[in-house]
PDBQT receptor file of N, H, CA, C and O in Angstrom, charges set to zero:
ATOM      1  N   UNK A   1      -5.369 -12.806  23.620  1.00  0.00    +0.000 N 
ATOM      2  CA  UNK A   1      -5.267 -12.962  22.174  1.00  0.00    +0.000 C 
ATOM      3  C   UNK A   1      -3.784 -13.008  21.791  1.00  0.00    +0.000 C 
ATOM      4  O   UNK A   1      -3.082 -12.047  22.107  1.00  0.00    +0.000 OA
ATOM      5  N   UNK A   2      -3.195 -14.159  21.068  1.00  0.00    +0.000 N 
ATOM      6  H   UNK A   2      -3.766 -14.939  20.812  1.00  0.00    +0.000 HD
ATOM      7  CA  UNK A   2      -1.806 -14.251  20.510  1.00  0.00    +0.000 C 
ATOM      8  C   UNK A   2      -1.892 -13.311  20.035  1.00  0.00    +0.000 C 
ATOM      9  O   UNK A   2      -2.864 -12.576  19.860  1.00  0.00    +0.000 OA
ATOM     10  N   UNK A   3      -0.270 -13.181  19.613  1.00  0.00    +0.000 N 
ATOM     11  H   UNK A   3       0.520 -13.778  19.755  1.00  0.00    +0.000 HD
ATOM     12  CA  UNK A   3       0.204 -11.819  18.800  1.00  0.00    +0.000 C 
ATOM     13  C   UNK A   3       0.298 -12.379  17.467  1.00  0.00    +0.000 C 
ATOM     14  O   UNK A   3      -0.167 -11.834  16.465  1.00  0.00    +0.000 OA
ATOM     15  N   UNK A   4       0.966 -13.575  17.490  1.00  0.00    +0.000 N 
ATOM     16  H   UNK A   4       1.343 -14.017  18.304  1.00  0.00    +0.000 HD
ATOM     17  CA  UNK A   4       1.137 -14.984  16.232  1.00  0.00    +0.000 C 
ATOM     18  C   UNK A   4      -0.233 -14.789  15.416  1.00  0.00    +0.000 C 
ATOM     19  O   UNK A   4      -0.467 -14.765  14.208  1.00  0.00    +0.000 OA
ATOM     20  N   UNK A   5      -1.052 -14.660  16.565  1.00  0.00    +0.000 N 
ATOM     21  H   UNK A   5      -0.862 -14.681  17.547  1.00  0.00    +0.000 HD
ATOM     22  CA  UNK A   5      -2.664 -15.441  15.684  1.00  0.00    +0.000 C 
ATOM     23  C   UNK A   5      -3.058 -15.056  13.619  1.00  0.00    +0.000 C 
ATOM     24  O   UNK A   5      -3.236 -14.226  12.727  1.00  0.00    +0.000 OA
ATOM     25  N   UNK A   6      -2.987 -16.112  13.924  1.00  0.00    +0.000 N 
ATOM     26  H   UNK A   6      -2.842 -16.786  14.649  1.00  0.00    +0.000 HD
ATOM     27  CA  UNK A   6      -3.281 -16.459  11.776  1.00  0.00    +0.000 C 
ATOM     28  C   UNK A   6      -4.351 -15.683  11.392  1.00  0.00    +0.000 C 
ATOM     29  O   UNK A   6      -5.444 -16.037  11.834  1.00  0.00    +0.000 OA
ATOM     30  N   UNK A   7      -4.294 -14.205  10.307  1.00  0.00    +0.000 N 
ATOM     31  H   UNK A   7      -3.407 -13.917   9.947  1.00  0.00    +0.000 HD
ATOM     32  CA  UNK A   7      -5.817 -14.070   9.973  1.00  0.00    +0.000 C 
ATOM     33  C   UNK A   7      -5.841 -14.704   8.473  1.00  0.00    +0.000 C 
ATOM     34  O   UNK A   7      -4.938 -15.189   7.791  1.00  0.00    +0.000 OA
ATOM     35  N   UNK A   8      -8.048 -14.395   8.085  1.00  0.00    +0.000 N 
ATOM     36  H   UNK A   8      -8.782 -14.002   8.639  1.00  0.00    +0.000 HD
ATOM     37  CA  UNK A   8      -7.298 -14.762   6.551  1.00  0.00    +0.000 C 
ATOM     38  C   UNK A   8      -7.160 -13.612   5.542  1.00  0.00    +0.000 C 
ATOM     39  O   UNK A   8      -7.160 -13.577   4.311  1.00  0.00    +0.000 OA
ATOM     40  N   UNK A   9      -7.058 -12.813   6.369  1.00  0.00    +0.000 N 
ATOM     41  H   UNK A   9      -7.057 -12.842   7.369  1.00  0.00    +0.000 HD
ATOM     42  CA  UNK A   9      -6.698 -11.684   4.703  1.00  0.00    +0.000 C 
ATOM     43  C   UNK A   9      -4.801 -11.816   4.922  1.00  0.00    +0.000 C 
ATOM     44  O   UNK A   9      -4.144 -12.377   5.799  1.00  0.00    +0.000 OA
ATOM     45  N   UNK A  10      -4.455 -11.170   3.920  1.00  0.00    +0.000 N 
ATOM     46  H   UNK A  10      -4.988 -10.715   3.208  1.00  0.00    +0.000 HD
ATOM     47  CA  UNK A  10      -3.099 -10.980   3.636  1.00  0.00    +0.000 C 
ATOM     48  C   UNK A  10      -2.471  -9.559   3.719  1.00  0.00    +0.000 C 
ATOM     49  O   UNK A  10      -2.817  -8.737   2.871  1.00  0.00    +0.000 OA
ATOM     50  N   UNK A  11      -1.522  -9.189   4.732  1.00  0.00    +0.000 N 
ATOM     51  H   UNK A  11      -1.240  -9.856   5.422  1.00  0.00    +0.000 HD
ATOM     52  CA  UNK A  11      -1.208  -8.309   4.973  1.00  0.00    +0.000 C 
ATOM     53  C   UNK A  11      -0.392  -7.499   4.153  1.00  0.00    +0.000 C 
ATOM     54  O   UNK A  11       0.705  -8.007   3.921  1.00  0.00    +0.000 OA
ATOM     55  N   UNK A  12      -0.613  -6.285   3.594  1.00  0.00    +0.000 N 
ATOM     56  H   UNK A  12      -1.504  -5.872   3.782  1.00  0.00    +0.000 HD
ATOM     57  CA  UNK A  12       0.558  -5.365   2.918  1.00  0.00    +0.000 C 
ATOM     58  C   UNK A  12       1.181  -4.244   3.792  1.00  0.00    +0.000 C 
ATOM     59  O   UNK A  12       1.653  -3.193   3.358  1.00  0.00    +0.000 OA
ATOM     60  N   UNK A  13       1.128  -4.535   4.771  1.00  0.00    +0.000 N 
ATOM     61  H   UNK A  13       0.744  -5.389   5.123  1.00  0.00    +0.000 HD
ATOM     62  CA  UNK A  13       1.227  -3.344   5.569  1.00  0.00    +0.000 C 
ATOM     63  C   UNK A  13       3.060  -3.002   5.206  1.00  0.00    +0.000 C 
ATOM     64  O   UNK A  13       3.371  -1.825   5.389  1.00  0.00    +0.000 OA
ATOM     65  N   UNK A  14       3.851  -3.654   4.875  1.00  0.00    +0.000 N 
ATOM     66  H   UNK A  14       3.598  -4.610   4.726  1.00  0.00    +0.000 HD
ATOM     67  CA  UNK A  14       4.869  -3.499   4.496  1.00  0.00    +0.000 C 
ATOM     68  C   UNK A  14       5.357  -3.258   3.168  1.00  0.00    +0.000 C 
ATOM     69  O   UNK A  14       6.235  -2.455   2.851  1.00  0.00    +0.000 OA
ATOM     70  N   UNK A  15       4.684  -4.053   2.398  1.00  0.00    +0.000 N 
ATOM     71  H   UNK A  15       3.971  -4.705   2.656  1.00  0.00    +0.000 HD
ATOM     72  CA  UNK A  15       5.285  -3.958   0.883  1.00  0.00    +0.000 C 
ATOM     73  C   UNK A  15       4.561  -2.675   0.275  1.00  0.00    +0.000 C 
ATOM     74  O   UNK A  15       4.954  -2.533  -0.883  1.00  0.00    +0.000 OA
ATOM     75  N   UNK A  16       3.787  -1.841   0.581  1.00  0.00    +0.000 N 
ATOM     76  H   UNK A  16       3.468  -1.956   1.522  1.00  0.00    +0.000 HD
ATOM     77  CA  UNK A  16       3.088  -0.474   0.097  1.00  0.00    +0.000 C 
ATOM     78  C   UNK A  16       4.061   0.833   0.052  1.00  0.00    +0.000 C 
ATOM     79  O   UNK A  16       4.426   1.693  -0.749  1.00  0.00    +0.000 OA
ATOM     80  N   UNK A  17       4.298   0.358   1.734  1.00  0.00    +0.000 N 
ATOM     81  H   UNK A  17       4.001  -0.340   2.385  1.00  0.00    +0.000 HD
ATOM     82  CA  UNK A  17       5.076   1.818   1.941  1.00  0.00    +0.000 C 
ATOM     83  C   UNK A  17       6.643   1.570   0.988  1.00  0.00    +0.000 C 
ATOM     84  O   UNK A  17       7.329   2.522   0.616  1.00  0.00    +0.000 OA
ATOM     85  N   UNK A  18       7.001   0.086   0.709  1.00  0.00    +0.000 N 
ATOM     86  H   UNK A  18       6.444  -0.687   1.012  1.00  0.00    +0.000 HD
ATOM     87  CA  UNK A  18       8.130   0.128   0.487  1.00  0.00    +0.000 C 
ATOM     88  C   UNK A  18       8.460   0.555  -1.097  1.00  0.00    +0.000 C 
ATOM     89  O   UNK A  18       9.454   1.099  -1.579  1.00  0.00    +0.000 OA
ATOM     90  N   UNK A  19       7.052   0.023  -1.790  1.00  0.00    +0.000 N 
ATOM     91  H   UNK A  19       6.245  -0.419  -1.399  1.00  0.00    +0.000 HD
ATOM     92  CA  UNK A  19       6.930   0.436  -3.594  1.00  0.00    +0.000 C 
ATOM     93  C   UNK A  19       6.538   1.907  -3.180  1.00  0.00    +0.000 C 
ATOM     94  O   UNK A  19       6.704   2.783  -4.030  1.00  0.00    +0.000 OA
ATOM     95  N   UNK A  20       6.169   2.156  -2.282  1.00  0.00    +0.000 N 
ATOM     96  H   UNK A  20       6.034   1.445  -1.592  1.00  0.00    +0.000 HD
ATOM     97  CA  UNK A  20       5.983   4.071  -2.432  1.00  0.00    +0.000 C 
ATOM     98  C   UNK A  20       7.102   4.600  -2.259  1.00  0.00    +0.000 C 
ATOM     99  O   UNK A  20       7.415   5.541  -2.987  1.00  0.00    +0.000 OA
ATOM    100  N   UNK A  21       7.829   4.221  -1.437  1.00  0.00    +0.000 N 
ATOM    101  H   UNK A  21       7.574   3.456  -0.846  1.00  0.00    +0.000 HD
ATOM    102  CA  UNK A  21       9.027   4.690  -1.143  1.00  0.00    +0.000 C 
ATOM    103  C   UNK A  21       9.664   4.667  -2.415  1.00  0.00    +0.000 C 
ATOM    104  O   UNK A  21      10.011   5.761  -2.862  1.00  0.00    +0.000 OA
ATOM    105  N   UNK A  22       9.926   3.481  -3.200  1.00  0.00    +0.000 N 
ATOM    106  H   UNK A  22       9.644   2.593  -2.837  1.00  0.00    +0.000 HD
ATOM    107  CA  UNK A  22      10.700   3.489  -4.268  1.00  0.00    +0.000 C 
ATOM    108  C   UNK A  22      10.139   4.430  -5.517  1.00  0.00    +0.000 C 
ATOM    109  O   UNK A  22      10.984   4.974  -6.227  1.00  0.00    +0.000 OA
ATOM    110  N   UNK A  23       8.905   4.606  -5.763  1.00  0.00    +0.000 N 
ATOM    111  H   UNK A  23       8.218   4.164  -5.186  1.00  0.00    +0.000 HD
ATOM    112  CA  UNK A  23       8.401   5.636  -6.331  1.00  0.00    +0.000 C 
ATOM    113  C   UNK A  23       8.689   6.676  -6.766  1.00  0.00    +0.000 C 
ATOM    114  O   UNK A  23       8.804   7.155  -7.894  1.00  0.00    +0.000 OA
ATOM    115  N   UNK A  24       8.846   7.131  -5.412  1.00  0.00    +0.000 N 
ATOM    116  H   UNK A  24       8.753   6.741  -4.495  1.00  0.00    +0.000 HD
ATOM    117  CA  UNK A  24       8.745   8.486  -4.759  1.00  0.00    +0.000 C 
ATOM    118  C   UNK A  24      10.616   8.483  -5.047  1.00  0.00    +0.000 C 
ATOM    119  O   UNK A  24      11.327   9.182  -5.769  1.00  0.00    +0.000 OA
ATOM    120  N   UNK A  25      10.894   7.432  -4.172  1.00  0.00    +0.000 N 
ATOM    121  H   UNK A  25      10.316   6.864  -3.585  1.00  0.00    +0.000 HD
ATOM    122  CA  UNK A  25      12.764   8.047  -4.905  1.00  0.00    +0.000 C 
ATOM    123  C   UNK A  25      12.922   8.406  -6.379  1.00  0.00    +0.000 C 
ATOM    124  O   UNK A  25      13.482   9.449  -6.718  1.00  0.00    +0.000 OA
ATOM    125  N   UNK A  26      12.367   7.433  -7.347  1.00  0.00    +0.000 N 
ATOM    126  H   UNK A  26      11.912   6.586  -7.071  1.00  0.00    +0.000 HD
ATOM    127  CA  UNK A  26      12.649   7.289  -8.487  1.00  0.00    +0.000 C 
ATOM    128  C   UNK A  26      12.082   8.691  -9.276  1.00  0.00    +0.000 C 
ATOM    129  O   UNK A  26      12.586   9.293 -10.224  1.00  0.00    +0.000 OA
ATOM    130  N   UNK A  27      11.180   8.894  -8.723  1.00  0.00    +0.000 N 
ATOM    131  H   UNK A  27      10.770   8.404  -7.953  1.00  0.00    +0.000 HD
ATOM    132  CA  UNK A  27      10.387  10.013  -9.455  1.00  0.00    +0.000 C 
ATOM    133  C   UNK A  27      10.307  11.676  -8.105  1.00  0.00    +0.000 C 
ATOM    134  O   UNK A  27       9.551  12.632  -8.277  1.00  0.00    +0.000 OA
ATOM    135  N   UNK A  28      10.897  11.590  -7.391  1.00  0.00    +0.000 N 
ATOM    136  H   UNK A  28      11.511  10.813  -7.251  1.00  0.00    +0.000 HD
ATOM    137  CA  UNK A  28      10.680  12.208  -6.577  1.00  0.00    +0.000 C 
ATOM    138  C   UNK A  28      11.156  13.770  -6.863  1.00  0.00    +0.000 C 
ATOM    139  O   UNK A  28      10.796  14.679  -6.115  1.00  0.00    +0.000 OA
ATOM    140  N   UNK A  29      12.025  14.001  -8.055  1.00  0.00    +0.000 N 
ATOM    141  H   UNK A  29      12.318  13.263  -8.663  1.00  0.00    +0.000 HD
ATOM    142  CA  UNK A  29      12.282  15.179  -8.464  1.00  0.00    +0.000 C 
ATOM    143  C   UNK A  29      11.546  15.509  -9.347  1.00  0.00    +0.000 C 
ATOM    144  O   UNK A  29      11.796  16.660  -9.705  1.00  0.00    +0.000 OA
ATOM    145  N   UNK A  30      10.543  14.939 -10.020  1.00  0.00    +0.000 N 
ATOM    146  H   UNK A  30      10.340  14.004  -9.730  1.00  0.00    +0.000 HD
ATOM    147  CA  UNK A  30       9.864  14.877 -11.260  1.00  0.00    +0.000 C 
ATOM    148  C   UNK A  30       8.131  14.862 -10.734  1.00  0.00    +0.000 C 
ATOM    149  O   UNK A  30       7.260  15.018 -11.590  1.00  0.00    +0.000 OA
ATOM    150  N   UNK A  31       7.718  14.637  -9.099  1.00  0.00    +0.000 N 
ATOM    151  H   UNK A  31       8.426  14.510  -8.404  1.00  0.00    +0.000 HD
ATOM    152  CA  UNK A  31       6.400  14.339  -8.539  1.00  0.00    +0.000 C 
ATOM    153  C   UNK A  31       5.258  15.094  -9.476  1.00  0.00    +0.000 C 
ATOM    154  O   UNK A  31       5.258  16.293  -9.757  1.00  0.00    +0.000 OA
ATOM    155  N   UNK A  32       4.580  14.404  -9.766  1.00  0.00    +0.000 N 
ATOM    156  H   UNK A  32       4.580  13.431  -9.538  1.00  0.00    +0.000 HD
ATOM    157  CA  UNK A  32       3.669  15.064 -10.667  1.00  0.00    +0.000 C 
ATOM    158  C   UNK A  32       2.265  14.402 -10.259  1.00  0.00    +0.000 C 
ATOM    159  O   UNK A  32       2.284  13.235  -9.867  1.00  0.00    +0.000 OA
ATOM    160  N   UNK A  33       0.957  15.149 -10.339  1.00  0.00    +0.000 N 
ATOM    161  H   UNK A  33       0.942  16.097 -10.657  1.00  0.00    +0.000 HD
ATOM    162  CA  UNK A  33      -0.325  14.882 -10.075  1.00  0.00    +0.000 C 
ATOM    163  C   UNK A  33      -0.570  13.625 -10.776  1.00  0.00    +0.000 C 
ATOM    164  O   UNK A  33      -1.604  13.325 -10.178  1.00  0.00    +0.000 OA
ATOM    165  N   UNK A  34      -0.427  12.873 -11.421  1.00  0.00    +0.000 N 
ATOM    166  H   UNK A  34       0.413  13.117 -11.907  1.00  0.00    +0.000 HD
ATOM    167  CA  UNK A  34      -0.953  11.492 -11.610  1.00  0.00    +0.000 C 
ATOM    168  C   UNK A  34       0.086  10.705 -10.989  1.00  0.00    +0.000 C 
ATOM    169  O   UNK A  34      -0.491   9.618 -11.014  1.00  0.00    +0.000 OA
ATOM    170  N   UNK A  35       1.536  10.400 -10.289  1.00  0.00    +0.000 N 
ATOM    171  H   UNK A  35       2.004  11.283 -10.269  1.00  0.00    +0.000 HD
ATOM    172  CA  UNK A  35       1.833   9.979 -10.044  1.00  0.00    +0.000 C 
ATOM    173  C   UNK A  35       1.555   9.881  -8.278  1.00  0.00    +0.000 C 
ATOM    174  O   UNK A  35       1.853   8.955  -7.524  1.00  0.00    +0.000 OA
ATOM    175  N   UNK A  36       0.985  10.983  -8.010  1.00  0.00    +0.000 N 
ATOM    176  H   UNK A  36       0.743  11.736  -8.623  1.00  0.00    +0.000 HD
ATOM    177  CA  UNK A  36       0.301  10.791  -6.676  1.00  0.00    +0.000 C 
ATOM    178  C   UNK A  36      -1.543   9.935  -6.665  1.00  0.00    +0.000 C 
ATOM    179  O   UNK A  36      -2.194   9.234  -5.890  1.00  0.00    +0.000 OA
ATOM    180  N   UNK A  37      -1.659  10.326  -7.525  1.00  0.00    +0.000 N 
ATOM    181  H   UNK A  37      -1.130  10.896  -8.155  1.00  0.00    +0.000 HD
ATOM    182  CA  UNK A  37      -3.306   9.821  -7.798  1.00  0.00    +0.000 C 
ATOM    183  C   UNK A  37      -2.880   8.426  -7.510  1.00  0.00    +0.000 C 
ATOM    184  O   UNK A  37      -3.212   7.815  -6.495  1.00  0.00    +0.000 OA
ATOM    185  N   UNK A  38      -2.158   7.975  -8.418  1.00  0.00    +0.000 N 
ATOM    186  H   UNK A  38      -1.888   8.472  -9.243  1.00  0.00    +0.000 HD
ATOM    187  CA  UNK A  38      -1.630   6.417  -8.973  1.00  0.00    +0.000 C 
ATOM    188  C   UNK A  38      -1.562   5.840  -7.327  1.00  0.00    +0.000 C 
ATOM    189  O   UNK A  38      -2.331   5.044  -6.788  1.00  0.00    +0.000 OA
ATOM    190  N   UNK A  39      -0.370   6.532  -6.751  1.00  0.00    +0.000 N 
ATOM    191  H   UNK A  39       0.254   7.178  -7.189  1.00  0.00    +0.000 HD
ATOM    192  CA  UNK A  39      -0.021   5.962  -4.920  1.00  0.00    +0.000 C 
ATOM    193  C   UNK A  39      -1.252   6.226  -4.418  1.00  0.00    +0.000 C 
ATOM    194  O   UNK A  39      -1.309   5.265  -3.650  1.00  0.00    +0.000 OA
ATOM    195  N   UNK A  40      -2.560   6.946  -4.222  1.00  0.00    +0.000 N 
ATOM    196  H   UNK A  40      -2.513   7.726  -4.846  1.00  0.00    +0.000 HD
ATOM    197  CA  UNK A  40      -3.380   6.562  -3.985  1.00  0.00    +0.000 C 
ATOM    198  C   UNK A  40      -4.548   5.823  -4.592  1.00  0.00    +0.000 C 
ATOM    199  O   UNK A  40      -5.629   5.663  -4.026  1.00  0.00    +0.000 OA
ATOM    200  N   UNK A  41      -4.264   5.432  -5.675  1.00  0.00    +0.000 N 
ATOM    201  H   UNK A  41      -3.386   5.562  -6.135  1.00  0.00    +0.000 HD
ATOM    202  CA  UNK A  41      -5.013   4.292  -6.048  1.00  0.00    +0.000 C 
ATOM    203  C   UNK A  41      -4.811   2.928  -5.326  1.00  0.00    +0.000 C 
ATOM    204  O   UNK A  41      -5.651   2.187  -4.814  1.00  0.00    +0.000 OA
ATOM    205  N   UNK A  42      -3.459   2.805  -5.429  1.00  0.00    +0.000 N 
ATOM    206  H   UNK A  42      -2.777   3.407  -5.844  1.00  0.00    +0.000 HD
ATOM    207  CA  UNK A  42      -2.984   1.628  -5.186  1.00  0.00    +0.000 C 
ATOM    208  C   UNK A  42      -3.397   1.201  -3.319  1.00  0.00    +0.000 C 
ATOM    209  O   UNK A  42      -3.973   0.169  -2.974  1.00  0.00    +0.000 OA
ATOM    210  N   UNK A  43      -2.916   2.298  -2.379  1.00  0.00    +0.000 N 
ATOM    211  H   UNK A  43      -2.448   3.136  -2.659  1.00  0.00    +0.000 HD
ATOM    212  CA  UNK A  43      -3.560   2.553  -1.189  1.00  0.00    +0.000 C 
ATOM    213  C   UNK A  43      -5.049   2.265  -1.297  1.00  0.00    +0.000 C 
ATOM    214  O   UNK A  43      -5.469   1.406  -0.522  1.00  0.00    +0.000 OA
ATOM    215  N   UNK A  44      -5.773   2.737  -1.986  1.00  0.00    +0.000 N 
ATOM    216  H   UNK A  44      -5.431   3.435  -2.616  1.00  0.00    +0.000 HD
ATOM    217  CA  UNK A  44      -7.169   2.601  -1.820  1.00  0.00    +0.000 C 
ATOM    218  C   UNK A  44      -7.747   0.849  -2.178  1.00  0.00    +0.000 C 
ATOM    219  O   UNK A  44      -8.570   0.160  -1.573  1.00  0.00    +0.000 OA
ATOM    220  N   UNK A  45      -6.826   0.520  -3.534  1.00  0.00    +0.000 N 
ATOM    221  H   UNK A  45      -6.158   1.079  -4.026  1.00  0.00    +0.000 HD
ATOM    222  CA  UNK A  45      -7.396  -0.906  -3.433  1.00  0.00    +0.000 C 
ATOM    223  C   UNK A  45      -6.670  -2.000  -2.611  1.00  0.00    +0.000 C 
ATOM    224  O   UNK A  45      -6.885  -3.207  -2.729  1.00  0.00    +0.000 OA
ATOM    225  N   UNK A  46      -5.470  -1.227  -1.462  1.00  0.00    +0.000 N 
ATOM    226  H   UNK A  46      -5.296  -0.247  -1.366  1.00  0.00    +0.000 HD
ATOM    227  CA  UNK A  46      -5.054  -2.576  -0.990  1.00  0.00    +0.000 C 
ATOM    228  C   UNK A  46      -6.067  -2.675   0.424  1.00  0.00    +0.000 C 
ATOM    229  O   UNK A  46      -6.438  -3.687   1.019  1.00  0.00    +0.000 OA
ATOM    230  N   UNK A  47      -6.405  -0.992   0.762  1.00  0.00    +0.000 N 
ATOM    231  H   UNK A  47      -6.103  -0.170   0.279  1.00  0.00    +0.000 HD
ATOM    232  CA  UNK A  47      -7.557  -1.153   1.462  1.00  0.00    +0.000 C 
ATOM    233  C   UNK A  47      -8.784  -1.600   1.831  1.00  0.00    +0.000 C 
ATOM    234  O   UNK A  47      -9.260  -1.853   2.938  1.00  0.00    +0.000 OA
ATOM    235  N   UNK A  48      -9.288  -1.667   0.556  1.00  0.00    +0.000 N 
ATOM    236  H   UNK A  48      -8.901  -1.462  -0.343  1.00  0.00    +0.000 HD
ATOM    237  CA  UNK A  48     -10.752  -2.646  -0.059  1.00  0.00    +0.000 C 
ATOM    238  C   UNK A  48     -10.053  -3.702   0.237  1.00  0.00    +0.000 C 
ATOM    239  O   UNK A  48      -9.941  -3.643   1.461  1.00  0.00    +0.000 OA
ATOM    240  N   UNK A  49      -9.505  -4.648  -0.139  1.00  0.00    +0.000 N 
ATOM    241  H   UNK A  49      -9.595  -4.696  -1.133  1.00  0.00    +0.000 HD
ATOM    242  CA  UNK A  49      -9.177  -6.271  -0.326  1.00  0.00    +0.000 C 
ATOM    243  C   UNK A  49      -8.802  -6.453   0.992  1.00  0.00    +0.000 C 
ATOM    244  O   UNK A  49      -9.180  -7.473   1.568  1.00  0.00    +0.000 OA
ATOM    245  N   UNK A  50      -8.133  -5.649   1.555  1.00  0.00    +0.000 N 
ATOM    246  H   UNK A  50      -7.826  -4.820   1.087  1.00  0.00    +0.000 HD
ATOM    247  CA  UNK A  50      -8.188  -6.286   3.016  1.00  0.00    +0.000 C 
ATOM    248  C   UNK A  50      -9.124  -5.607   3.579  1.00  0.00    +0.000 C 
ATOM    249  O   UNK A  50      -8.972  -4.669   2.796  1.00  0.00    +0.000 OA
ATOM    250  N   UNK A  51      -9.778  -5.327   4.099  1.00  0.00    +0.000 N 
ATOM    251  H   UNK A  51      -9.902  -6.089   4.735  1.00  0.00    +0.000 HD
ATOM    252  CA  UNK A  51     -11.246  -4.770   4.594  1.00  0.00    +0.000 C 
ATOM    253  C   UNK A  51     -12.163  -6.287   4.018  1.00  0.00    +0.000 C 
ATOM    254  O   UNK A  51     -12.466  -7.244   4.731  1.00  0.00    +0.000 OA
ATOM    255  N   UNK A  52     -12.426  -6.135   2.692  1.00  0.00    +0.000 N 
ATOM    256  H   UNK A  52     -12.180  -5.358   2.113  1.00  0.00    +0.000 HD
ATOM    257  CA  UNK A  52     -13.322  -7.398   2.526  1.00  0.00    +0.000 C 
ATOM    258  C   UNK A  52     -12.849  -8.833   2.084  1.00  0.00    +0.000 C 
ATOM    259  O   UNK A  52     -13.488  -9.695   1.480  1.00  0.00    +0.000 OA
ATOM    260  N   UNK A  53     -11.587  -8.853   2.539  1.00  0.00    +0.000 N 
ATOM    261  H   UNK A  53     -11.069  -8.153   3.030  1.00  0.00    +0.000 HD
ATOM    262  CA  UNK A  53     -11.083 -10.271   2.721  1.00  0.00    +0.000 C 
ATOM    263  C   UNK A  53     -11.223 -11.001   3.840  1.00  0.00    +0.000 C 
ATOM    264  O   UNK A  53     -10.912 -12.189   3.926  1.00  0.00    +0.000 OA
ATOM    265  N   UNK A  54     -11.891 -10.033   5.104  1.00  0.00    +0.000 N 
ATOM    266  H   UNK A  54     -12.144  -9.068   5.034  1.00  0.00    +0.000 HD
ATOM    267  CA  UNK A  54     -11.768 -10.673   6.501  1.00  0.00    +0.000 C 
ATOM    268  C   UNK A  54     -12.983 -11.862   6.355  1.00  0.00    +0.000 C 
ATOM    269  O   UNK A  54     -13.218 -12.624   7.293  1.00  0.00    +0.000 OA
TER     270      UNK A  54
């Protein structure tokens, strides 16, 4: 199996951690319970769409 090989969902495996990261800097002295809910919202629906995009 290529490593190349084309799927058809669309990968975030990069751009998630990188808006969390920025998040988390921006607000990271201030972390408060909806702003964690929120990072796992966002985790949870990039999970769904790729799960049922395959």
């Amino acid at each position: 199996m290529p490593s190349h090989e084309k799927t058809r969902h669309k990968e975030f495996s990069l751009i998630l951690p990188l808006i969390t990261l920025g998040i988390l800097y921006f607000f990271g002295a201030t972390t408060s319970f909806p702003i964690v809910v929120g990072i796992n919202l966002v985790a949870l629906v990039a999970i769904l769409s790729s799960a049922f995009s395959v």
